[in-house]
mmCIF file of C-alpha atoms and ligand atoms in Angstrom:
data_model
loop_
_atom_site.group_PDB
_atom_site.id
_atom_site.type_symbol
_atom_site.label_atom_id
_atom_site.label_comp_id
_atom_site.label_asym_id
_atom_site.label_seq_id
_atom_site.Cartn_x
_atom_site.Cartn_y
_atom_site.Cartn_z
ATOM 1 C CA UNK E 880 95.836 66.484 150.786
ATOM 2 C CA UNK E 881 97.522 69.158 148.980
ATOM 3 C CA UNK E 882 95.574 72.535 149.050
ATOM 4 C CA UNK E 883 93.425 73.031 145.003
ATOM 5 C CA UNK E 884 92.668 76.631 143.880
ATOM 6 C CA UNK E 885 88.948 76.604 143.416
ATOM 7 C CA UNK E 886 87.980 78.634 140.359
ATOM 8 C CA UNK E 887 84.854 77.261 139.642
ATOM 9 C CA UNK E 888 82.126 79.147 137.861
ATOM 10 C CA UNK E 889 79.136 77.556 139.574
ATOM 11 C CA UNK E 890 78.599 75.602 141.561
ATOM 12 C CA UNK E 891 81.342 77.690 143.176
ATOM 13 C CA UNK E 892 83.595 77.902 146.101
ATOM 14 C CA UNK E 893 82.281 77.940 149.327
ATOM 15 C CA UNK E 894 84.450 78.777 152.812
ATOM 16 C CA UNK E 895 86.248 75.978 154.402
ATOM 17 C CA UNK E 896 84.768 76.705 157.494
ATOM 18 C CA UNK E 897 81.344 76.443 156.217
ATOM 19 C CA UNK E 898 81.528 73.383 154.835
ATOM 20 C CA UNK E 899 82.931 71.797 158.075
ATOM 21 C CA UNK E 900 79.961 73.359 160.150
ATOM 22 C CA UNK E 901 77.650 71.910 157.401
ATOM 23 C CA UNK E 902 78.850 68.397 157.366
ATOM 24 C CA UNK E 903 78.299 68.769 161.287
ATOM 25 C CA UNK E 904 74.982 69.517 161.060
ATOM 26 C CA UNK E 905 74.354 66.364 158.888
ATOM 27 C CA UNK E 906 74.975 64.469 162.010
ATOM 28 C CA UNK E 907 74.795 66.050 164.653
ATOM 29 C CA UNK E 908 72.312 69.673 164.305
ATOM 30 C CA UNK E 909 71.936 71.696 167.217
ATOM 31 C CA UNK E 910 72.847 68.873 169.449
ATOM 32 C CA UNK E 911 69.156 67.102 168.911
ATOM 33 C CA UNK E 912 71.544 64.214 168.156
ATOM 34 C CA UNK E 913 69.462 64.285 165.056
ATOM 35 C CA UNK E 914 70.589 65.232 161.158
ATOM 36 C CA UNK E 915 69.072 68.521 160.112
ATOM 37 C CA UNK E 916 68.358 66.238 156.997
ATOM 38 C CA UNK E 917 66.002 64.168 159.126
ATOM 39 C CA UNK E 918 64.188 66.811 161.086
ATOM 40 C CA UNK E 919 60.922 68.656 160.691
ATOM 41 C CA UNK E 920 61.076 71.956 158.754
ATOM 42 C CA UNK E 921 57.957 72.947 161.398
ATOM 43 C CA UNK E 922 60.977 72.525 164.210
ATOM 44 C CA UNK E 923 61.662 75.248 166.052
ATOM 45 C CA UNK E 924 64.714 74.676 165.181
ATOM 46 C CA UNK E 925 64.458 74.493 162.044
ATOM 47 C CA UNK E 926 62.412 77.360 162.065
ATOM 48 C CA UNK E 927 64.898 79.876 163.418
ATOM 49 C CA UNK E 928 67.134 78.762 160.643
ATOM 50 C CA UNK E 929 64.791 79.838 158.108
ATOM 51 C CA UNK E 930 64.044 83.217 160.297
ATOM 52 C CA UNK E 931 67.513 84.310 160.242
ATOM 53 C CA UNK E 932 68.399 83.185 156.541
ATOM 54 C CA UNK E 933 65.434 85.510 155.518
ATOM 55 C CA UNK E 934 66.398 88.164 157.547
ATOM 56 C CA UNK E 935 70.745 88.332 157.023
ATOM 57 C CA UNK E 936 69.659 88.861 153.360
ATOM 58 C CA UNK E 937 67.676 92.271 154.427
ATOM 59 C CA UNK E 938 70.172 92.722 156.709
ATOM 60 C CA UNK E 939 73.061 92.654 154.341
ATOM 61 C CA UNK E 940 70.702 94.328 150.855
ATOM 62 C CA UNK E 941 69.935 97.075 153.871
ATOM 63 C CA UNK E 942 66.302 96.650 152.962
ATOM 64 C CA UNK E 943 63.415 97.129 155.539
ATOM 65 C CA UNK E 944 59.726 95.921 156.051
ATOM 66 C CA UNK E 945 58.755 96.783 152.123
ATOM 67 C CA UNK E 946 60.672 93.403 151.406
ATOM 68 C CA UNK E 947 60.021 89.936 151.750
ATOM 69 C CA UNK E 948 62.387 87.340 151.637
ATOM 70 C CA UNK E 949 61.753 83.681 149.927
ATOM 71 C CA UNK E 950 63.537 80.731 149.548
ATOM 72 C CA UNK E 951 62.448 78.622 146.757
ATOM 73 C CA UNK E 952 63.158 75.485 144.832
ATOM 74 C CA UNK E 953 63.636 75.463 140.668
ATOM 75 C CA UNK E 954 66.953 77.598 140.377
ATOM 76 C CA UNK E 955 67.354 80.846 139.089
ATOM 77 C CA UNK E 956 65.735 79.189 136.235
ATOM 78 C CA UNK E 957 62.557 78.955 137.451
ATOM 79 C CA UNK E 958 62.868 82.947 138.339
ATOM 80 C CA UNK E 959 63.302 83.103 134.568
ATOM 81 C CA UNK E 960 59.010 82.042 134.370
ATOM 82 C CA UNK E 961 58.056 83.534 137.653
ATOM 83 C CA UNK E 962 59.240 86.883 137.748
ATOM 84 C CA UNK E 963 57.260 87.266 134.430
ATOM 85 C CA UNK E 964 54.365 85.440 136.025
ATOM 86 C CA UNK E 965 53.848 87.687 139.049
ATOM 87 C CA UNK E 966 54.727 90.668 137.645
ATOM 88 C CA UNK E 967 53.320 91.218 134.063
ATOM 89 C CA UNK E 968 50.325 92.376 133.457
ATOM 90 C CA UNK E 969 48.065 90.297 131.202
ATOM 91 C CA UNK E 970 47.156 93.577 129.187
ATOM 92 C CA UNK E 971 51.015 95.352 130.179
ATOM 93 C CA UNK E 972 54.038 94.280 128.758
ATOM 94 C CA UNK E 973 57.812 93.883 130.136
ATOM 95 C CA UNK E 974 61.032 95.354 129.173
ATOM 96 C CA UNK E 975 64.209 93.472 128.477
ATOM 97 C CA UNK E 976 68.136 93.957 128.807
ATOM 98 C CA UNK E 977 69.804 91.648 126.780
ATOM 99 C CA UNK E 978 73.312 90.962 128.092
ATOM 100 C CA UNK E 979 73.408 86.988 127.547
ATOM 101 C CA UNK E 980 73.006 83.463 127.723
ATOM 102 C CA UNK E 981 71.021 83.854 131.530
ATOM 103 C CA UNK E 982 68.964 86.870 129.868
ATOM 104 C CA UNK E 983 68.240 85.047 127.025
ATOM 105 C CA UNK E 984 66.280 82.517 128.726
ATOM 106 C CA UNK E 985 64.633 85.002 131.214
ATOM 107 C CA UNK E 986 62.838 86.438 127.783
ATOM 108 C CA UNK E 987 62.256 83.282 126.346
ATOM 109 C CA UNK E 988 60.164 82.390 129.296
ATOM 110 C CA UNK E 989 58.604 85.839 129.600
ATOM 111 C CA UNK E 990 57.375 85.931 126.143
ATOM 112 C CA UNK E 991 55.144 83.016 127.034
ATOM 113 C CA UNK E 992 53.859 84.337 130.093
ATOM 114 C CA UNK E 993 52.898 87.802 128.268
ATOM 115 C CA UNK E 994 54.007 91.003 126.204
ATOM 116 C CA UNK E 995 57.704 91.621 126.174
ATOM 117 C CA UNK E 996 60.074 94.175 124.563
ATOM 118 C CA UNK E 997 64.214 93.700 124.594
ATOM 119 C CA UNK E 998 65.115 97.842 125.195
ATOM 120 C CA UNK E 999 69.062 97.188 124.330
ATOM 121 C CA UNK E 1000 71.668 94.293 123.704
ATOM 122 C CA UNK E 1001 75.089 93.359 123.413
ATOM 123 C CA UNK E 1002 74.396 90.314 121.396
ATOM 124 C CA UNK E 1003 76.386 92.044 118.225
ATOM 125 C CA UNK E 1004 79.608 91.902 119.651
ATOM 126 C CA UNK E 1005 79.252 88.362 121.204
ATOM 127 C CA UNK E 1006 78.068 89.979 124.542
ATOM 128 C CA UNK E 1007 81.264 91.119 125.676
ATOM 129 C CA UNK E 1008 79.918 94.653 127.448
ATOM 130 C CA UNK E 1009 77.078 95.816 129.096
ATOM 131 C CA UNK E 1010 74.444 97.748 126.873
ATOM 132 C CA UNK E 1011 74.308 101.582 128.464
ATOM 133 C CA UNK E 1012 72.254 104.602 127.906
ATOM 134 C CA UNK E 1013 69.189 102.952 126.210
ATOM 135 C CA UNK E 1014 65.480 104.488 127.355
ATOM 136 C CA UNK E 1015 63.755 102.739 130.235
ATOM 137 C CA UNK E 1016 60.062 102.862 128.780
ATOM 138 C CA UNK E 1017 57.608 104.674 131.552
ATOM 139 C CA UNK E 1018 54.732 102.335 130.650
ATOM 140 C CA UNK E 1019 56.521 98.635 131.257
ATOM 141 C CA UNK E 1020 55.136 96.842 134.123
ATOM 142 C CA UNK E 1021 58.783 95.960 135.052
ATOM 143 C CA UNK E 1022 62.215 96.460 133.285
ATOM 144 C CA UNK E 1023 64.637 92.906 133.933
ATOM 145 C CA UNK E 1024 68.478 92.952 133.594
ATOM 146 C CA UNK E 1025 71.066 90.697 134.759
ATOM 147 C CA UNK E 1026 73.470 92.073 137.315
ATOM 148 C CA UNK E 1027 76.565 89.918 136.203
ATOM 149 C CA UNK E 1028 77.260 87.932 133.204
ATOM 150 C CA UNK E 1029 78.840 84.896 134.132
ATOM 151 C CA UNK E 1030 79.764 83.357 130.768
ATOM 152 C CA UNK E 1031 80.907 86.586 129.164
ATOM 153 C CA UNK E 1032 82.367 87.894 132.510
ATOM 154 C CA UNK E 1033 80.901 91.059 132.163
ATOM 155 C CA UNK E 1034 78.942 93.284 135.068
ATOM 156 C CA UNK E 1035 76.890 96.593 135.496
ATOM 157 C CA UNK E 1036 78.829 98.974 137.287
ATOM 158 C CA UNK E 1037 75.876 101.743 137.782
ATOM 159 C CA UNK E 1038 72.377 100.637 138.267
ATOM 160 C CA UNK E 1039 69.886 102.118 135.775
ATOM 161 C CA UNK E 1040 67.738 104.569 137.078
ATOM 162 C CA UNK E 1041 64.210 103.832 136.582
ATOM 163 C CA UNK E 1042 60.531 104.955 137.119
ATOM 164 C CA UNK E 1043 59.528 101.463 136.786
ATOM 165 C CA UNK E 1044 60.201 98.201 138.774
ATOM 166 C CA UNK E 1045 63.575 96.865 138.486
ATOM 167 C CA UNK E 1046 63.861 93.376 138.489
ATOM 168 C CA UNK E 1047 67.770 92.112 138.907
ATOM 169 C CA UNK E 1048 69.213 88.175 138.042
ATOM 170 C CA UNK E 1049 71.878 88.374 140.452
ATOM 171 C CA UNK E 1050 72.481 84.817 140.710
ATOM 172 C CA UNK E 1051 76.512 85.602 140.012
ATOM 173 C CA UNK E 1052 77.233 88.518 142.351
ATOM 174 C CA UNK E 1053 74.846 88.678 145.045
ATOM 175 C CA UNK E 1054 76.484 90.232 148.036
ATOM 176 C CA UNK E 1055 80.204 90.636 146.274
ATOM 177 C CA UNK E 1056 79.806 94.273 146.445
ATOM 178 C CA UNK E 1057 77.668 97.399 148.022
ATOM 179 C CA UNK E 1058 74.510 98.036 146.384
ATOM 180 C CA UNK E 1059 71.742 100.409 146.271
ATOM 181 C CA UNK E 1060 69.444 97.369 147.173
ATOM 182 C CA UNK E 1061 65.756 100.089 147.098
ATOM 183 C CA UNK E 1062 66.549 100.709 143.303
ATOM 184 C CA UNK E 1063 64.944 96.886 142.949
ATOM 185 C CA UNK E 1064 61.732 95.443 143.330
ATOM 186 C CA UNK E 1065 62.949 92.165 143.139
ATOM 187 C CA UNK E 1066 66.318 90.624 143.193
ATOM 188 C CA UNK E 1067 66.671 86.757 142.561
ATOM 189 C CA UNK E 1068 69.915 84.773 142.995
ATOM 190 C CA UNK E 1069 70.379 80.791 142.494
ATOM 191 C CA UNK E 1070 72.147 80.463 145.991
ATOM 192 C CA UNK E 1071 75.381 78.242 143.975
ATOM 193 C CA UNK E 1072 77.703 80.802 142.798
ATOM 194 C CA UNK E 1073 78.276 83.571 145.679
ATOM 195 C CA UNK E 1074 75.611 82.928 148.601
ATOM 196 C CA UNK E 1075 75.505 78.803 149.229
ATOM 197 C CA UNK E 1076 75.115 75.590 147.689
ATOM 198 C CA UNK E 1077 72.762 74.556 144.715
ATOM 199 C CA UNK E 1078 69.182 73.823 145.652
ATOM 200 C CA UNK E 1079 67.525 76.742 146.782
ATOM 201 C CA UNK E 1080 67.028 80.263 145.278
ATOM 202 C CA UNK E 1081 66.995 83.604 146.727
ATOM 203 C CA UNK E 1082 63.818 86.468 145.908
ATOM 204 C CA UNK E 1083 63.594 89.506 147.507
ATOM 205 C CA UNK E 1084 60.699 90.984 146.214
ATOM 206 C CA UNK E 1085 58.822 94.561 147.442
ATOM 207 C CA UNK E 1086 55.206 93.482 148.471
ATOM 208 C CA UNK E 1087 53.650 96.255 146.943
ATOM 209 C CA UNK E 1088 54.466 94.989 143.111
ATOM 210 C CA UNK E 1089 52.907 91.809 143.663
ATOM 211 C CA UNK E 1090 49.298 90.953 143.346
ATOM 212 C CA UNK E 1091 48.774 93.515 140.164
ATOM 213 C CA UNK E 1092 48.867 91.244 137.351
ATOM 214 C CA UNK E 1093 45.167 89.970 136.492
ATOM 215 C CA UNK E 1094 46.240 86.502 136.270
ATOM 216 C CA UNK E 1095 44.622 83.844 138.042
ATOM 217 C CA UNK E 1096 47.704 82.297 140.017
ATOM 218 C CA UNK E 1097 49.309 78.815 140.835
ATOM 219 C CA UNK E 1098 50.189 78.045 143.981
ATOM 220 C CA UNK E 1099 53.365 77.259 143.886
ATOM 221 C CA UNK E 1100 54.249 79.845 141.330
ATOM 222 C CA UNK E 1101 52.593 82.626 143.612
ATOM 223 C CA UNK E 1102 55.182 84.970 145.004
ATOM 224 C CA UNK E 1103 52.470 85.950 148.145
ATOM 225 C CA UNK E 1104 51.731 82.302 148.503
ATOM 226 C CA UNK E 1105 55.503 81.650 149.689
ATOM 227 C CA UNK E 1106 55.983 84.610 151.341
ATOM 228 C CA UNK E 1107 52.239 84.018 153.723
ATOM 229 C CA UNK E 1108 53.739 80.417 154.347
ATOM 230 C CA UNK E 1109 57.011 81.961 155.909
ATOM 231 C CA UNK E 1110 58.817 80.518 152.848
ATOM 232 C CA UNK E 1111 57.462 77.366 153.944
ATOM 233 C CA UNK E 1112 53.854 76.532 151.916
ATOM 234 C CA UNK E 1113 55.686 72.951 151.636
ATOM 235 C CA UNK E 1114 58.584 71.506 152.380
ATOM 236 C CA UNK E 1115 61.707 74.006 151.757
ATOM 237 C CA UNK E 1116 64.800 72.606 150.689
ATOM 238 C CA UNK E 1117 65.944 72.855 154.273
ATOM 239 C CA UNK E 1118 69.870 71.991 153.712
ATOM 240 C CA UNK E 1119 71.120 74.314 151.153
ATOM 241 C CA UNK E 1120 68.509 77.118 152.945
ATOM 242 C CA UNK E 1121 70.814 76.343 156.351
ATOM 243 C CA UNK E 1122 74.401 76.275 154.347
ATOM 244 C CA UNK E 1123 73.290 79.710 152.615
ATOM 245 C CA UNK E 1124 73.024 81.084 156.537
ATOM 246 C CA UNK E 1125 76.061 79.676 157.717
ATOM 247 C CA UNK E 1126 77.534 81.471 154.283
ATOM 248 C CA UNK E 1127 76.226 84.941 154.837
ATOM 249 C CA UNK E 1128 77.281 84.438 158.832
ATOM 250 C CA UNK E 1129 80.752 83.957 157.454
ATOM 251 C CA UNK E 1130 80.395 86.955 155.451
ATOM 252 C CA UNK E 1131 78.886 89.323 158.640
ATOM 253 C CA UNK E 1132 81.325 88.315 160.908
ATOM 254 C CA UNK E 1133 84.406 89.121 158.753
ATOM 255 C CA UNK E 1134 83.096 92.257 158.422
ATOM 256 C CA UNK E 1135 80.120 92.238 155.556
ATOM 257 C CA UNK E 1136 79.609 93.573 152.234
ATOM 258 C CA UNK E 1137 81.866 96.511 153.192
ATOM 259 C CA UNK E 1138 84.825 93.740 153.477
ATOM 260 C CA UNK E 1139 84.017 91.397 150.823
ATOM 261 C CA UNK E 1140 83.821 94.325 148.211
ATOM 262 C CA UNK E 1141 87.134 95.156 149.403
ATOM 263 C CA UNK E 1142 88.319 92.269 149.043
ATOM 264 C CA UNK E 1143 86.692 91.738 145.491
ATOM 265 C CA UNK E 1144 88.646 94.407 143.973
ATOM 266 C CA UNK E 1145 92.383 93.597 145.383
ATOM 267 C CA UNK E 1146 91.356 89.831 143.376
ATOM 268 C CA UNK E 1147 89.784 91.172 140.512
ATOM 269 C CA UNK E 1148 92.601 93.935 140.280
ATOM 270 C CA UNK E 1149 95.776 91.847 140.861
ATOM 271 C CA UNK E 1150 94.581 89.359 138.142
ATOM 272 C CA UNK E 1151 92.960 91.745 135.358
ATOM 273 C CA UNK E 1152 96.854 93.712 135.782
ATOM 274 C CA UNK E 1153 98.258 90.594 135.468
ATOM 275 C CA UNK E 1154 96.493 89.574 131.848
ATOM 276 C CA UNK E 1155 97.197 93.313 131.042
ATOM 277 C CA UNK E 1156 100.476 93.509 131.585
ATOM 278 C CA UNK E 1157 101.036 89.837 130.326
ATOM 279 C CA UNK E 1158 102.033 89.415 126.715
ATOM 280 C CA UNK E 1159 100.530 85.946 126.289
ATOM 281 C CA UNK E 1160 97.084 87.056 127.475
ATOM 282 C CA UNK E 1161 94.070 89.761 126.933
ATOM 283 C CA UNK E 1162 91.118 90.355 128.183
ATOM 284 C CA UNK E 1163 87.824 89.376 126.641
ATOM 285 C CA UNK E 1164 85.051 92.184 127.282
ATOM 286 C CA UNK E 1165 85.258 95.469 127.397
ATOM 287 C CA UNK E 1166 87.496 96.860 129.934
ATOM 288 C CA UNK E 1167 84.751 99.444 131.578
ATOM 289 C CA UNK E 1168 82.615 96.421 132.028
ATOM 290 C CA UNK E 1169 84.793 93.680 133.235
ATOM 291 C CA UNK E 1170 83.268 91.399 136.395
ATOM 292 C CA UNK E 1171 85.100 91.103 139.616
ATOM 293 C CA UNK E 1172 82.991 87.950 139.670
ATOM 294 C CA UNK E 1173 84.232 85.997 136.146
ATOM 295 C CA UNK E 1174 87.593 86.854 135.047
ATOM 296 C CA UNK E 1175 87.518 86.026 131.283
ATOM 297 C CA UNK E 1176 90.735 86.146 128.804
ATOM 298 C CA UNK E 1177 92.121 84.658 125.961
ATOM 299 C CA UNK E 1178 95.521 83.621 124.795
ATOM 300 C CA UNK E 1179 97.455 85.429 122.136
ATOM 301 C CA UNK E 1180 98.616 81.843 120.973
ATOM 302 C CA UNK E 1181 95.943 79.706 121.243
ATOM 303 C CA UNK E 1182 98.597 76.532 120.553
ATOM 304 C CA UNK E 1183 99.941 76.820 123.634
ATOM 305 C CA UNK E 1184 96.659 76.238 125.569
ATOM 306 C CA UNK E 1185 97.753 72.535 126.265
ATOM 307 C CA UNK E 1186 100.651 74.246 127.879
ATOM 308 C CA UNK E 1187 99.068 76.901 130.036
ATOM 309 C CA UNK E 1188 96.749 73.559 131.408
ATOM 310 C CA UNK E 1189 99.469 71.812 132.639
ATOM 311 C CA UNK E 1190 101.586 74.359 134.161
ATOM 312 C CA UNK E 1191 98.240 75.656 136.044
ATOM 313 C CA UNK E 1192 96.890 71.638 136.868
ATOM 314 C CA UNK E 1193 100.399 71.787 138.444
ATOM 315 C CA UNK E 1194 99.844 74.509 140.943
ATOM 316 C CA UNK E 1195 96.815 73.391 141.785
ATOM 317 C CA UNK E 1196 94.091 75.051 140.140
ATOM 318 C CA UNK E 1197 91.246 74.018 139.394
ATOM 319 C CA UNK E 1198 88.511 75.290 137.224
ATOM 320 C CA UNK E 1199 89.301 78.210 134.897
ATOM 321 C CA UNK E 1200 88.881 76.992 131.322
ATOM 322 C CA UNK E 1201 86.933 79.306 130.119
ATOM 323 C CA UNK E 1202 82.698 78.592 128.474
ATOM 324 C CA UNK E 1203 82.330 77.032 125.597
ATOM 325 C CA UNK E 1204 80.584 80.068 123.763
ATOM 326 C CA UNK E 1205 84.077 82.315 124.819
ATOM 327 C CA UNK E 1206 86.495 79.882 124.935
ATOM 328 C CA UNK E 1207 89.994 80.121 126.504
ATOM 329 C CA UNK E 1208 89.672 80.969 130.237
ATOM 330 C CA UNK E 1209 87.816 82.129 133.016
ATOM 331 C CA UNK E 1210 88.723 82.842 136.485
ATOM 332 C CA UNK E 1211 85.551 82.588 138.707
ATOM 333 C CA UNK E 1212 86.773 84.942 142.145
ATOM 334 C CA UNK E 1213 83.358 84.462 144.543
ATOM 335 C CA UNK E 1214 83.443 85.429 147.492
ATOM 336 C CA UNK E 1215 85.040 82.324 149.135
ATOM 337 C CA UNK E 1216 87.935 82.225 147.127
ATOM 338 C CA UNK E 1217 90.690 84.081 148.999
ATOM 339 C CA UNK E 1218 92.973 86.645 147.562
ATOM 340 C CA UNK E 1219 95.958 83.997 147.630
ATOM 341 C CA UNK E 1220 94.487 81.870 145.429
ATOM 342 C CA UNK E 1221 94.521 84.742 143.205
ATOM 343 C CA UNK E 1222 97.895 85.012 143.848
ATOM 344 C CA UNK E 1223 99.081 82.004 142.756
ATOM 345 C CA UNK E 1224 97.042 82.145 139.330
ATOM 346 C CA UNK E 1225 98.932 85.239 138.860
ATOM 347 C CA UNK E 1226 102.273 83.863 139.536
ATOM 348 C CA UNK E 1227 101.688 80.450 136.968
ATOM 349 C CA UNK E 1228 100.904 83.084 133.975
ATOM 350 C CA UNK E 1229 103.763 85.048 134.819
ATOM 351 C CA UNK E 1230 106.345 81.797 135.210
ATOM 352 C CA UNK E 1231 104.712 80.562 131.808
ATOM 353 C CA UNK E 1232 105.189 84.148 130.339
ATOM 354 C CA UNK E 1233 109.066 83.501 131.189
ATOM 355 C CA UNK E 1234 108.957 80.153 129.487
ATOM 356 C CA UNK E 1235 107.243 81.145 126.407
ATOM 357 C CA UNK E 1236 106.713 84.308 125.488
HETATM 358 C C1 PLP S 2375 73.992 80.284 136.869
HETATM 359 C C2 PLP S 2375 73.073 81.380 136.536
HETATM 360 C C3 PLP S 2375 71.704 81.142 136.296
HETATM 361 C C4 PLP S 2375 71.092 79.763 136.284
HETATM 362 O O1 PLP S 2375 70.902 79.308 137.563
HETATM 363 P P1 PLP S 2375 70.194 77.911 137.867
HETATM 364 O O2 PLP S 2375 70.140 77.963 139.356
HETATM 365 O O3 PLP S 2375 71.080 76.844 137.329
HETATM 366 O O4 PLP S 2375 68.860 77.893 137.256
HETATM 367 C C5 PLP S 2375 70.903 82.224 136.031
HETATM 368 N N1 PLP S 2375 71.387 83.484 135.982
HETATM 369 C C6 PLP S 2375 72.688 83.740 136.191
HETATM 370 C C7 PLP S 2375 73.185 85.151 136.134
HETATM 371 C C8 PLP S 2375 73.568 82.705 136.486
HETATM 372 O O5 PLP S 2375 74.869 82.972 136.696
#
């Protein structure tokens, strides 16, 4: 089998290694000679699984006993309703940053829960940078903003300062880079582009923003019911919850966010010098707010797209034509995807510059 160059936006890329230890555990888990997929989530050994996936994620935000950690079900979509749902007021309302398709739908689903207010957007030029230097309101039960913009491939550098809850989508960069991990009071991430498979999502919430909002709660959609059940009021979904662990164990023992991020910039650099200095390509967003996460750019001549396809189906890469609201192409660089995959993207644009430039 020949080696592919996974570029994938989501589900994305996960380590080799991982994958192997997962497909293990599918037959064999802990040597019980049982499948994890067939064993209780009350196990102890299940159990421990679910300790240590909650705490690596404190561990690696460097967050202490203010924060819980929750696995649920739903996807990062479902965060879209229940951040909203926990945290708005029934008389308050909840400030929006516009930077998307993701925060799009996060307001859509707010503005049936309760009051909402979108404080700045990038919407006029096709959401190609981030918003900057608009007014947090002091009266907004929480303010929301997406972390990385995965379509667009654009991503907040510097963390607004606020005197309100921050609430963070970081569904697209989670753990790709050091952050100030305090300035949030809740930080969701669907586990499928940067932290594990699809299936479960990440919330790290503060405890003391929950139970404020006047609303008379669902179960299930109950932040403090999850986090009193140990992240297990029903049945978790137990496999991607274990392949998230084995992910952020990968990430610790290489040497943690302090790695990763390094790592993260020689990718993101090599290839946004490469579609600079190329004369076929150009970036699509604004160059202060380009994501190390989703490489986006565009071809000068768009009629030789069928071109570019083949010459970079023949190296062996997979995944990088770009969203169909942007268009040309879009190099997804998680965390799993080493630096020499990089390397050989940037070598195919500079052998088709030769040939047709
Ligand atoms: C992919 C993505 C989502 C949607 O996640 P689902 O798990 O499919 O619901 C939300 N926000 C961001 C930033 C994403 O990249």
């Amino acid at each position: 089998m020949s080696k592919v160059h996974n570029f994938s936006a989501g589900p994305g890329i996960l380590p080799a290694e991982v994958l192997k230890q997962a497909s293990e555990a599918c037959i064999n888990f802990d040597n019980l000679n049982l499948s994890l997929l067939e064993i209780s989530h009350r196990s102890k050994n299940f159990e421990a699984v679910m300790d240590e996936a909650r705490s690596t994620v404190k561990e690696l935000l460097g967050v202490g006993d203010e924060y819980e950690v929750v696995y649920l079900g739903g996807g990062a979509s479902l965060q879209f309703a229940m951040v909203p749902y926990n945290l708005l007021k029934t008389d308050g309302y909840a400030a929006y940053v516009n930077t998307g398709v993701w925060a799009n739908k996060a307001i859509k689903e707010a503005k049936i829960i309760g009051n909402t207010k979108v404080i700045a957007s990038s919407e006029d030029k096709n959401y190609n940078y981030i918003p900057k230097g608009y007014e947090i309101p002091k009266d907004a039960d929480y303010v929301h903003i997406t972390s990385n913009n995965t379509i667009y491939g654009t991503q907040i550098k510097e963390f607004p300062n606020s005197s309100i809850p921050v609430v963070c989508d970081m569904s697209s960069d989670i753990f790709s880079r050091k952050v100030d991990a305090k300035k949030f009071a809740l930080i969701y991430a669907g586990a499928q582009k940067n932290m594990g498979p699809a299936g479960s999502t990440m919330v790290m919430v503060k405890k003391d923003s929950l139970g404020k909002t006047g609303r008379k709660m669902l179960s299930m959609l109950d932040y403090q019911v999850h986090i009193k059940g140990g992240s297990m009021y029903n049945t978790p979904p137990v496999f991607p919850i274990y392949v998230t662990l084995l992910t952020m164990q990968w990430l610790k023992k290489n040497g943690g966010i302090a790695w990763i991020e390094k790592l993260n910039q020689q990718k993101s650099d090599a290839i946004y010098n490469e579609i600079d200095r190329n004369s076929l390509f150009y970036g699509s967003t604004a160059v202060e707010d380009r994501s190390q996460m989703n490489v986006c750019f565009l071809m000068n001549k768009p009629e030789l797209e069928p071109e570019f396809d083949k010459f970079w189906k023949d190296a062996g890469i997979s995944g990088i034509r770009g969203h169909r609201d942007v268009g040309g192409y879009r190099a997804s660089l998680y965390n799993a995807l080493p630096l020499e995959s990089v390397n050989v993207l940037v070598d195919v644009m500079k052998a088709f510059e030769k040939k047709f430039a």
